PDB file of C-alpha atoms in Angstrom:
ATOM      1  CA  MET S   6      -8.372  15.768  24.796  1.00 54.00           C
ATOM      2  CA  ARG S   7      -7.414  12.600  22.881  1.00 56.00           C
ATOM      3  CA  ARG S   8      -6.418  14.650  19.821  1.00 59.00           C
ATOM      4  CA  ALA S   9      -4.151  16.810  22.074  1.00 64.00           C
ATOM      5  CA  VAL S  10      -2.585  13.691  23.508  1.00 62.00           C
ATOM      6  CA  LEU S  11      -1.932  12.193  20.043  1.00 59.00           C
ATOM      7  CA  LYS S  12      -0.482  15.366  18.876  1.00 63.00           C
ATOM      8  CA  GLU S  13       1.861  15.680  21.818  1.00 67.00           C
ATOM      9  CA  ALA S  14       2.993  12.074  21.386  1.00 63.00           C
ATOM     10  CA  ALA S  15       3.702  12.693  17.690  1.00 64.00           C
ATOM     11  CA  LYS S  16       5.852  15.665  18.692  1.00 71.00           C
ATOM     12  CA  ARG S  17       7.768  13.939  21.583  1.00 76.00           C
ATOM     13  CA  PHE S  18       8.170  10.575  19.880  1.00 75.00           C
ATOM     14  CA  PRO S  19       7.674  11.286  16.123  1.00 80.00           C
ATOM     15  CA  TRP S  20       9.394   8.064  14.760  1.00 85.00           C
ATOM     16  CA  LEU S  21       7.546   5.721  17.118  1.00 83.00           C
ATOM     17  CA  ALA S  22       4.198   7.394  16.813  1.00 80.00           C
ATOM     18  CA  ASN S  23       4.325   7.693  13.061  1.00 81.00           C
ATOM     19  CA  VAL S  24       5.685   4.225  12.306  1.00 86.00           C
ATOM     20  CA  THR S  25       3.294   2.428  14.798  1.00 87.00           C
ATOM     21  CA  LEU S  26       0.279   4.278  13.458  1.00 84.00           C
ATOM     22  CA  TYR S  27       1.286   3.527   9.861  1.00 87.00           C
ATOM     23  CA  GLY S  28       1.702  -0.120  10.400  1.00 88.00           C
ATOM     24  CA  CYS S  29      -1.604  -0.493  12.365  1.00 88.00           C
ATOM     25  CA  LEU S  30      -3.573   1.320   9.682  1.00 88.00           C
ATOM     26  CA  PHE S  31      -1.918  -0.690   6.941  1.00 89.00           C
ATOM     27  CA  ALA S  32      -2.804  -3.981   8.736  1.00 90.00           C
ATOM     28  CA  GLY S  33      -6.315  -2.667   9.253  1.00 91.00           C
ATOM     29  CA  GLY S  34      -6.637  -2.207   5.533  1.00 89.00           C
ATOM     30  CA  ASP S  35      -6.001  -5.977   5.162  1.00 90.00           C
ATOM     31  CA  LEU S  36      -8.735  -6.787   7.725  1.00 90.00           C
ATOM     32  CA  VAL S  37     -11.200  -4.599   5.852  1.00 88.00           C
ATOM     33  CA  HIS S  38     -10.444  -6.436   2.661  1.00 85.00           C
ATOM     34  CA  GLN S  39     -11.076  -9.766   4.296  1.00 85.00           C
ATOM     35  CA  LEU S  40     -14.323  -8.541   5.804  1.00 85.00           C
ATOM     36  CA  ILE S  41     -15.502  -7.246   2.375  1.00 80.00           C
ATOM     37  CA  ALA S  42     -14.490 -10.608   0.829  1.00 77.00           C
ATOM     38  CA  GLN S  43     -16.817 -12.226   3.349  1.00 67.00           C
ATOM     39  CA  LYS S  44     -14.269 -15.057   4.097  1.00 69.00           C
ATOM     40  CA  GLU S  45     -15.374 -17.911   6.389  1.00 72.00           C
ATOM     41  CA  HIS S  46     -12.249 -17.602   8.470  1.00 80.00           C
ATOM     42  CA  MET S  47     -10.018 -14.582   8.977  1.00 84.00           C
ATOM     43  CA  ASP S  48      -6.493 -15.110   7.580  1.00 87.00           C
ATOM     44  CA  TRP S  49      -4.635 -13.679  10.583  1.00 90.00           C
ATOM     45  CA  LYS S  50      -1.210 -14.820   9.158  1.00 92.00           C
ATOM     46  CA  HIS S  51      -1.766 -12.563   6.110  1.00 90.00           C
ATOM     47  CA  THR S  52      -2.600  -9.718   8.292  1.00 91.00           C
ATOM     48  CA  ARG S  53       0.473 -10.334  10.422  1.00 93.00           C
ATOM     49  CA  ASN S  54       2.682 -10.509   7.277  1.00 93.00           C
ATOM     50  CA  VAL S  55       1.126  -7.258   6.041  1.00 93.00           C
ATOM     51  CA  ALA S  56       1.832  -5.599   9.401  1.00 93.00           C
ATOM     52  CA  ILE S  57       5.457  -6.802   9.417  1.00 94.00           C
ATOM     53  CA  VAL S  58       6.134  -5.339   5.988  1.00 94.00           C
ATOM     54  CA  ALA S  59       4.299  -2.094   6.907  1.00 93.00           C
ATOM     55  CA  ILE S  60       6.166  -1.530  10.099  1.00 92.00           C
ATOM     56  CA  SER S  61       9.637  -2.826   9.099  1.00 92.00           C
ATOM     57  CA  PHE S  62       9.779  -1.117   5.732  1.00 93.00           C
ATOM     58  CA  GLN S  63       6.855   1.077   4.674  1.00 91.00           C
ATOM     59  CA  GLY S  64       6.504   3.083   7.854  1.00 90.00           C
ATOM     60  CA  ASN S  65      10.233   3.498   8.410  1.00 92.00           C
ATOM     61  CA  PHE S  66      11.051   4.246   4.780  1.00 93.00           C
ATOM     62  CA  ASN S  67       8.228   6.805   4.585  1.00 91.00           C
ATOM     63  CA  TYR S  68       9.267   8.504   7.825  1.00 91.00           C
ATOM     64  CA  PHE S  69      12.942   9.169   6.700  1.00 94.00           C
ATOM     65  CA  TRP S  70      12.005   9.631   3.031  1.00 94.00           C
ATOM     66  CA  LEU S  71       9.585  12.578   3.874  1.00 94.00           C
ATOM     67  CA  ARG S  72      12.192  14.244   5.943  1.00 94.00           C
ATOM     68  CA  ALA S  73      14.782  13.859   3.250  1.00 95.00           C
ATOM     69  CA  LEU S  74      12.457  15.391   0.737  1.00 95.00           C
ATOM     70  CA  GLU S  75      11.736  18.325   3.094  1.00 94.00           C
ATOM     71  CA  ARG S  76      15.465  18.971   3.700  1.00 94.00           C
ATOM     72  CA  ARG S  77      16.179  18.882  -0.104  1.00 94.00           C
ATOM     73  CA  PHE S  78      13.108  20.857  -1.153  1.00 95.00           C
ATOM     74  CA  PRO S  79      12.013  22.870   1.830  1.00 94.00           C
ATOM     75  CA  GLY S  80       8.836  24.894   1.936  1.00 91.00           C
ATOM     76  CA  LYS S  81       5.360  24.845   0.385  1.00 92.00           C
ATOM     77  CA  SER S  82       5.922  26.870  -2.721  1.00 94.00           C
ATOM     78  CA  ALA S  83       4.499  25.477  -5.954  1.00 93.00           C
ATOM     79  CA  GLY S  84       7.830  24.526  -7.304  1.00 94.00           C
ATOM     80  CA  MET S  85       9.028  22.794  -4.110  1.00 95.00           C
ATOM     81  CA  VAL S  86       5.806  20.838  -3.816  1.00 95.00           C
ATOM     82  CA  PHE S  87       5.919  19.767  -7.440  1.00 95.00           C
ATOM     83  CA  ARG S  88       9.488  18.490  -7.052  1.00 96.00           C
ATOM     84  CA  LYS S  89       8.559  16.554  -3.985  1.00 96.00           C
ATOM     85  CA  LEU S  90       5.561  15.051  -5.766  1.00 96.00           C
ATOM     86  CA  LEU S  91       7.583  14.134  -8.794  1.00 96.00           C
ATOM     87  CA  LEU S  92      10.256  12.230  -6.804  1.00 95.00           C
ATOM     88  CA  ASP S  93       7.708  10.638  -4.573  1.00 96.00           C
ATOM     89  CA  GLN S  94       5.733   9.156  -7.437  1.00 95.00           C
ATOM     90  CA  SER S  95       8.652   8.204  -9.674  1.00 95.00           C
ATOM     91  CA  PHE S  96      10.912   6.634  -6.918  1.00 95.00           C
ATOM     92  CA  ALA S  97       9.199   6.121  -3.567  1.00 94.00           C
ATOM     93  CA  SER S  98       5.845   4.813  -4.861  1.00 94.00           C
ATOM     94  CA  PRO S  99       7.310   2.049  -7.203  1.00 95.00           C
ATOM     95  CA  LEU S 100       9.713   0.990  -4.563  1.00 95.00           C
ATOM     96  CA  ALA S 101       7.034   0.737  -1.769  1.00 94.00           C
ATOM     97  CA  THR S 102       4.743  -1.154  -4.088  1.00 94.00           C
ATOM     98  CA  SER S 103       7.533  -3.552  -5.044  1.00 95.00           C
ATOM     99  CA  VAL S 104       8.539  -4.272  -1.457  1.00 95.00           C
ATOM    100  CA  PHE S 105       4.888  -4.950  -0.505  1.00 94.00           C
ATOM    101  CA  TYR S 106       4.396  -7.532  -3.198  1.00 94.00           C
ATOM    102  CA  THR S 107       7.767  -9.262  -2.831  1.00 95.00           C
ATOM    103  CA  GLY S 108       7.874  -8.871   1.026  1.00 95.00           C
ATOM    104  CA  VAL S 109       4.449 -10.424   1.773  1.00 94.00           C
ATOM    105  CA  SER S 110       5.274 -13.261  -0.681  1.00 94.00           C
ATOM    106  CA  PHE S 111       8.612 -13.886   0.996  1.00 95.00           C
ATOM    107  CA  LEU S 112       6.980 -14.108   4.443  1.00 94.00           C
ATOM    108  CA  GLU S 113       4.463 -16.556   3.058  1.00 92.00           C
ATOM    109  CA  GLY S 114       7.258 -18.712   1.786  1.00 92.00           C
ATOM    110  CA  LYS S 115       6.299 -18.634  -1.875  1.00 90.00           C
ATOM    111  CA  GLU S 116       8.668 -20.301  -4.204  1.00 90.00           C
ATOM    112  CA  ASP S 117       8.651 -17.337  -6.637  1.00 91.00           C
ATOM    113  CA  VAL S 118       8.514 -14.224  -4.579  1.00 93.00           C
ATOM    114  CA  PHE S 119       8.399 -12.053  -7.799  1.00 93.00           C
ATOM    115  CA  GLU S 120       5.257 -13.717  -9.268  1.00 90.00           C
ATOM    116  CA  ASP S 121       2.763 -11.207  -7.897  1.00 90.00           C
ATOM    117  CA  TRP S 122       5.208  -8.310  -8.702  1.00 92.00           C
ATOM    118  CA  ARG S 123       5.561  -9.348 -12.297  1.00 91.00           C
ATOM    119  CA  GLU S 124       1.757  -9.756 -12.856  1.00 88.00           C
ATOM    120  CA  LYS S 125       0.476  -6.765 -10.871  1.00 90.00           C
ATOM    121  CA  PHE S 126       3.129  -4.182 -10.230  1.00 93.00           C
ATOM    122  CA  PHE S 127       2.608  -1.967 -13.339  1.00 92.00           C
ATOM    123  CA  ASN S 128      -1.198  -1.873 -12.953  1.00 91.00           C
ATOM    124  CA  THR S 129      -0.886  -1.114  -9.316  1.00 92.00           C
ATOM    125  CA  TRP S 130       1.518   1.763  -9.913  1.00 93.00           C
ATOM    126  CA  LYS S 131      -0.781   3.180 -12.504  1.00 91.00           C
ATOM    127  CA  THR S 132      -3.672   2.977 -10.125  1.00 91.00           C
ATOM    128  CA  GLY S 133      -1.601   4.686  -7.452  1.00 92.00           C
ATOM    129  CA  LEU S 134      -1.027   7.668  -9.817  1.00 92.00           C
ATOM    130  CA  MET S 135      -4.850   8.257  -9.590  1.00 91.00           C
ATOM    131  CA  TYR S 136      -4.655   8.416  -5.824  1.00 93.00           C
ATOM    132  CA  TRP S 137      -1.387   9.209  -4.158  1.00 94.00           C
ATOM    133  CA  PRO S 138      -0.342  12.505  -5.935  1.00 95.00           C
ATOM    134  CA  PHE S 139      -3.547  14.085  -4.600  1.00 95.00           C
ATOM    135  CA  MET S 140      -3.034  12.730  -1.105  1.00 95.00           C
ATOM    136  CA  GLN S 141       0.579  13.703  -1.037  1.00 95.00           C
ATOM    137  CA  PHE S 142      -0.204  17.204  -2.274  1.00 96.00           C
ATOM    138  CA  LEU S 143      -2.459  17.647   0.774  1.00 95.00           C
ATOM    139  CA  ASN S 144       0.319  16.131   2.923  1.00 95.00           C
ATOM    140  CA  PHE S 145       2.997  18.447   1.719  1.00 95.00           C
ATOM    141  CA  VAL S 146       0.845  21.580   1.800  1.00 95.00           C
ATOM    142  CA  LEU S 147      -1.192  21.056   4.980  1.00 93.00           C
ATOM    143  CA  MET S 148       0.675  18.743   7.366  1.00 91.00           C
ATOM    144  CA  PRO S 149       3.526  19.633   9.564  1.00 90.00           C
ATOM    145  CA  LEU S 150       6.610  17.437   9.028  1.00 88.00           C
ATOM    146  CA  TYR S 151       6.127  15.518  12.208  1.00 86.00           C
ATOM    147  CA  MET S 152       2.650  14.406  11.199  1.00 86.00           C
ATOM    148  CA  ARG S 153       3.307  13.494   7.543  1.00 89.00           C
ATOM    149  CA  THR S 154       4.003   9.810   7.988  1.00 87.00           C
ATOM    150  CA  ALA S 155       0.866   9.429  10.169  1.00 85.00           C
ATOM    151  CA  PHE S 156      -1.229  11.275   7.501  1.00 89.00           C
ATOM    152  CA  MET S 157       0.228   8.821   4.906  1.00 89.00           C
ATOM    153  CA  GLY S 158      -0.875   5.992   7.203  1.00 86.00           C
ATOM    154  CA  CYS S 159      -4.443   7.282   7.225  1.00 88.00           C
ATOM    155  CA  CYS S 160      -4.419   7.372   3.433  1.00 90.00           C
ATOM    156  CA  ALA S 161      -2.617   4.097   3.263  1.00 89.00           C
ATOM    157  CA  PHE S 162      -5.587   2.472   5.143  1.00 89.00           C
ATOM    158  CA  LEU S 163      -7.676   2.633   2.016  1.00 89.00           C
ATOM    159  CA  TRP S 164      -4.739   1.896  -0.248  1.00 90.00           C
ATOM    160  CA  ALA S 165      -3.754  -1.132   1.817  1.00 89.00           C
ATOM    161  CA  THR S 166      -7.250  -2.496   1.354  1.00 88.00           C
ATOM    162  CA  PHE S 167      -6.814  -2.142  -2.411  1.00 88.00           C
ATOM    163  CA  LEU S 168      -3.267  -3.702  -2.278  1.00 88.00           C
ATOM    164  CA  CYS S 169      -4.268  -6.687  -0.265  1.00 85.00           C
ATOM    165  CA  PHE S 170      -7.166  -7.361  -2.606  1.00 83.00           C
ATOM    166  CA  SER S 171      -5.033  -6.902  -5.628  1.00 84.00           C
ATOM    167  CA  ARG S 172      -2.357  -9.282  -4.272  1.00 84.00           C
ATOM    168  CA  GLN S 173      -4.825 -12.068  -3.294  1.00 78.00           C
ATOM    169  CA  ASN S 174      -7.635 -11.763  -5.836  1.00 75.00           C
ATOM    170  CA  GLY S 175      -7.236  -8.734  -8.152  1.00 76.00           C
ATOM    171  CA  ASP S 176      -4.934  -7.584 -10.932  1.00 77.00           C
ATOM    172  CA  GLY S 177      -3.912  -4.132  -9.629  1.00 78.00           C
ATOM    173  CA  THR S 178      -6.501  -2.189 -11.539  1.00 81.00           C
ATOM    174  CA  ALA S 179      -8.994   0.149 -10.014  1.00 77.00           C
ATOM    175  CA  GLY S 180     -11.884  -1.291 -12.150  1.00 77.00           C
ATOM    176  CA  VAL S 181     -11.549  -4.756 -10.767  1.00 73.00           C
ATOM    177  CA  ALA S 182     -11.320  -3.418  -7.262  1.00 73.00           C
ATOM    178  CA  PHE S 183     -14.451  -1.291  -7.704  1.00 73.00           C
ATOM    179  CA  ALA S 184     -16.386  -4.335  -9.059  1.00 73.00           C
ATOM    180  CA  PHE S 185     -15.164  -6.269  -5.964  1.00 68.00           C
ATOM    181  CA  VAL S 186     -16.590  -3.679  -3.590  1.00 66.00           C
ATOM    182  CA  MET S 187     -19.865  -3.675  -5.480  1.00 72.00           C
ATOM    183  CA  ASP S 188     -20.267  -7.464  -5.775  1.00 71.00           C
ATOM    184  CA  PRO S 189     -17.470  -9.321  -3.824  1.00 67.00           C
ATOM    185  CA  ARG S 190     -18.676 -12.888  -4.463  1.00 69.00           C
ATOM    186  CA  LYS S 191     -19.199 -12.450  -8.187  1.00 71.00           C
ATOM    187  CA  THR S 192     -15.927 -10.683  -8.704  1.00 70.00           C
ATOM    188  CA  LEU S 193     -13.940 -13.281  -6.746  1.00 65.00           C
ATOM    189  CA  GLU S 194     -15.480 -16.016  -8.749  1.00 72.00           C
ATOM    190  CA  GLU S 195     -14.603 -14.245 -12.053  1.00 68.00           C
ATOM    191  CA  MET S 196     -11.047 -13.705 -10.868  1.00 66.00           C
ATOM    192  CA  ARG S 197     -10.645 -17.390  -9.809  1.00 68.00           C
ATOM    193  CA  GLU S 198     -11.902 -18.539 -13.253  1.00 71.00           C
ATOM    194  CA  ALA S 199      -9.501 -16.120 -14.961  1.00 69.00           C
ATOM    195  CA  ARG S 200      -6.528 -17.403 -12.913  1.00 66.00           C
ATOM    196  CA  LEU S 201      -7.392 -20.946 -13.710  1.00 69.00           C
ATOM    197  CA  ALA S 202      -7.580 -20.138 -17.408  1.00 70.00           C
ATOM    198  CA  ARG S 203      -4.226 -18.534 -17.209  1.00 66.00           C
ATOM    199  CA  LYS S 204      -2.642 -21.440 -15.500  1.00 66.00           C
ATOM    200  CA  LYS S 205      -4.114 -23.814 -18.046  1.00 69.00           C
ATOM    201  CA  GLN S 206      -2.764 -21.771 -20.943  1.00 72.00           C
ATOM    202  CA  LYS S 207       0.670 -21.680 -19.217  1.00 67.00           C
ATOM    203  CA  THR S 208       0.670 -25.427 -18.614  1.00 69.00           C
ATOM    204  CA  GLN S 209      -0.249 -25.970 -22.356  1.00 67.00           C
ATOM    205  CA  ARG S 210       2.581 -23.757 -23.538  1.00 70.00           C
ATOM    206  CA  GLU S 211       5.118 -25.500 -21.350  1.00 66.00           C
ATOM    207  CA  ASN S 212       3.918 -28.841 -22.665  1.00 63.00           C
TER     208      ASN S 212
END
C-alpha cells in the first residue's frame, strides 16, 4: 500500500517527490556519520547545512540533469547507457562534489570556502568512480525516468555518510572511511594528529 502511494506521488509530483526524498536521504547520511563518530552532541547545524545544499542544488540538479541525459541519449541500449555514464561521471559528479564542499563551507561561514575542496576533491572524485558508475548503470537500466532522482537519493544516503565524514574528518579516500567505520575513535584521533601536523608544517613554512 505504502509503496503504491509513493509510486503514485512520484508520478503525479515527480519534481517535488524526487527532490524532497533526495534531500532527506542526504541529510540522513550526515546523521549516520555523526552517530558512527559517537559525538557527545549532535551537530544539527551541520545536518541543516547539508540538507540545504542537497535540496537547493543536488536534488534539483540531478532531477533536471537526468532528464536532459535521457532526452539527448534516449533508451537503454549499451551505447546510450555508456554515453550517459561517461557524461555523468566526467561532468555531473565533479560538479556535485565541488558544490557540496564549497556550499557547506559557505553556509558555515568559513573564511576560505575552497579549503576543503582543494584538499579533498580529487580523492573524493576518485572514490566516487568506484561507486557511482555501478549505481548509475542500475539507475539507467532498471529505473523509469520519474524515479531516477529518488533512486540516486537512496544511493546518496551511503555516499553522503562518506562525504560528511570526508569533509569533517577524512581525506576523501575510501581507505580512511573504511578504517573509520571499523574503529571510529582511533581513526578520528589519527586524523586530528595528521591535521595538526599539517598545520604546524604550514605555519613553519610561512614563518
